[in-house]
CSV table of C-alpha atoms in Angstrom, one decimal:
chain,number,residue,atom,x,y,z
A,15,MET,CA,109.7,103.0,108.2
A,16,ASN,CA,111.9,105.5,106.4
A,17,GLN,CA,113.8,103.6,103.7
A,18,PHE,CA,114.8,105.1,100.3
A,19,ILE,CA,116.4,103.2,97.4
A,20,LEU,CA,117.4,105.0,94.3
A,21,THR,CA,119.5,104.3,91.2
A,22,ALA,CA,121.2,107.6,90.4
A,23,ALA,CA,124.3,109.2,89.0
A,24,LEU,CA,126.7,111.4,91.0
A,25,ILE,CA,126.8,114.8,89.3
A,26,ALA,CA,128.5,116.9,92.0
A,27,LYS,CA,130.3,116.5,95.3
A,28,GLU,CA,131.8,118.7,97.9
A,29,ALA,CA,135.2,118.2,99.6
A,30,ILE,CA,135.2,115.9,102.6
A,31,ARG,CA,134.6,117.7,105.8
A,32,TYR,CA,134.5,116.4,109.4
A,33,THR,CA,132.0,116.8,112.2
A,34,PRO,CA,133.1,118.1,115.6
A,35,ALA,CA,133.3,114.4,116.6
A,36,GLY,CA,135.7,113.7,113.7
A,37,ILE,CA,133.2,111.8,111.5
A,38,PRO,CA,133.8,112.3,107.8
A,39,VAL,CA,131.0,113.8,105.7
A,40,ILE,CA,130.5,114.3,102.0
A,41,GLU,CA,127.6,116.3,100.6
A,42,CYS,CA,126.7,115.7,96.9
A,43,GLN,CA,124.1,116.0,94.2
A,44,LEU,CA,122.5,113.1,92.5
A,45,GLU,CA,120.5,112.8,89.2
A,46,HIS,CA,117.9,110.1,88.4
A,47,ALA,CA,116.1,109.4,85.2
A,48,GLY,CA,113.8,106.5,84.6
A,49,VAL,CA,110.3,105.2,84.0
A,50,VAL,CA,107.9,104.0,86.7
A,51,GLN,CA,104.4,102.5,86.8
A,52,GLU,CA,101.7,104.8,88.1
A,53,ALA,CA,98.0,104.5,87.8
A,54,GLU,CA,98.1,101.7,85.2
A,55,GLY,CA,100.5,103.7,83.0
A,56,GLN,CA,104.1,104.6,82.6
A,57,ARG,CA,105.5,107.8,83.9
A,58,GLU,CA,108.9,109.3,83.0
A,59,VAL,CA,110.7,110.6,86.1
A,60,ARG,CA,113.7,113.0,86.1
A,61,MET,CA,115.0,114.6,89.3
A,62,LYS,CA,118.0,116.0,91.0
A,63,LEU,CA,118.4,115.7,94.8
A,64,GLU,CA,120.8,116.6,97.6
A,65,ALA,CA,122.4,113.7,99.3
A,66,ILE,CA,124.9,113.2,102.1
A,67,ALA,CA,127.2,110.3,103.1
A,68,ILE,CA,128.4,110.2,106.7
A,69,GLY,CA,130.9,107.8,108.2
A,70,GLU,CA,132.4,104.8,106.4
A,71,VAL,CA,130.1,105.1,103.4
A,72,HIS,CA,131.8,108.4,102.5
A,73,GLN,CA,134.8,106.5,101.1
A,74,ARG,CA,132.6,104.7,98.5
A,75,LEU,CA,130.9,107.9,97.5
A,76,ASP,CA,134.3,109.7,97.2
A,77,ARG,CA,135.6,107.0,94.8
A,78,LEU,CA,132.5,107.1,92.6
A,79,GLU,CA,133.0,108.2,89.0
A,80,MET,CA,131.0,111.3,88.1
A,81,GLY,CA,128.0,110.4,85.9
A,82,ARG,CA,128.1,106.7,86.8
A,83,ALA,CA,124.7,105.4,87.9
A,84,VAL,CA,124.7,103.2,91.0
A,85,THR,CA,122.0,102.0,93.4
A,86,MET,CA,122.0,103.7,96.8
A,87,LYS,CA,120.1,102.9,99.9
A,88,GLY,CA,119.4,105.1,102.9
A,89,PHE,CA,116.7,107.4,104.3
A,90,LEU,CA,115.2,110.9,103.9
A,91,ALA,CA,115.5,113.5,106.6
A,92,GLN,CA,115.2,117.3,106.9
A,93,LYS,CA,118.4,119.2,106.0
A,94,ASN,CA,118.4,120.7,109.5
A,95,LEU,CA,115.9,121.6,112.2
A,96,ARG,CA,115.0,125.0,110.6
A,97,SER,CA,114.5,123.6,107.0
A,98,GLN,CA,111.7,121.6,105.5
A,99,ARG,CA,114.0,120.6,102.6
A,100,LEU,CA,114.7,116.8,102.5
A,101,VAL,CA,118.1,115.3,102.0
A,102,PHE,CA,118.9,111.7,101.1
A,103,HIS,CA,121.2,110.2,103.7
A,104,ILE,CA,123.1,107.4,102.0
A,105,THR,CA,123.9,104.4,104.1
A,106,ASN,CA,124.9,101.9,101.4
A,107,ILE,CA,126.1,102.1,97.8
A,108,GLU,CA,125.9,99.1,95.4
A,109,ALA,CA,128.1,99.2,92.3
């Protein structure tokens, strides 16, 4: 199963573009900071990651206020066939 859930803030977004099939797409950058449990201790985690919203979820992402943390659900996939870099594909945004 490939399911990814993250609470993060929107820190940058590109203009809406459309696929050849007319589907709206927004690429963005997210930032997460938090504490997780690992090996019987707490670990501080900070990261930035690339994300993309395709289809109807693009509207929710486009309306998000910069810097506001929200919970997002989706999956991870390679950026393209030639790249090993992972991108978070957002399928749901919870305010």
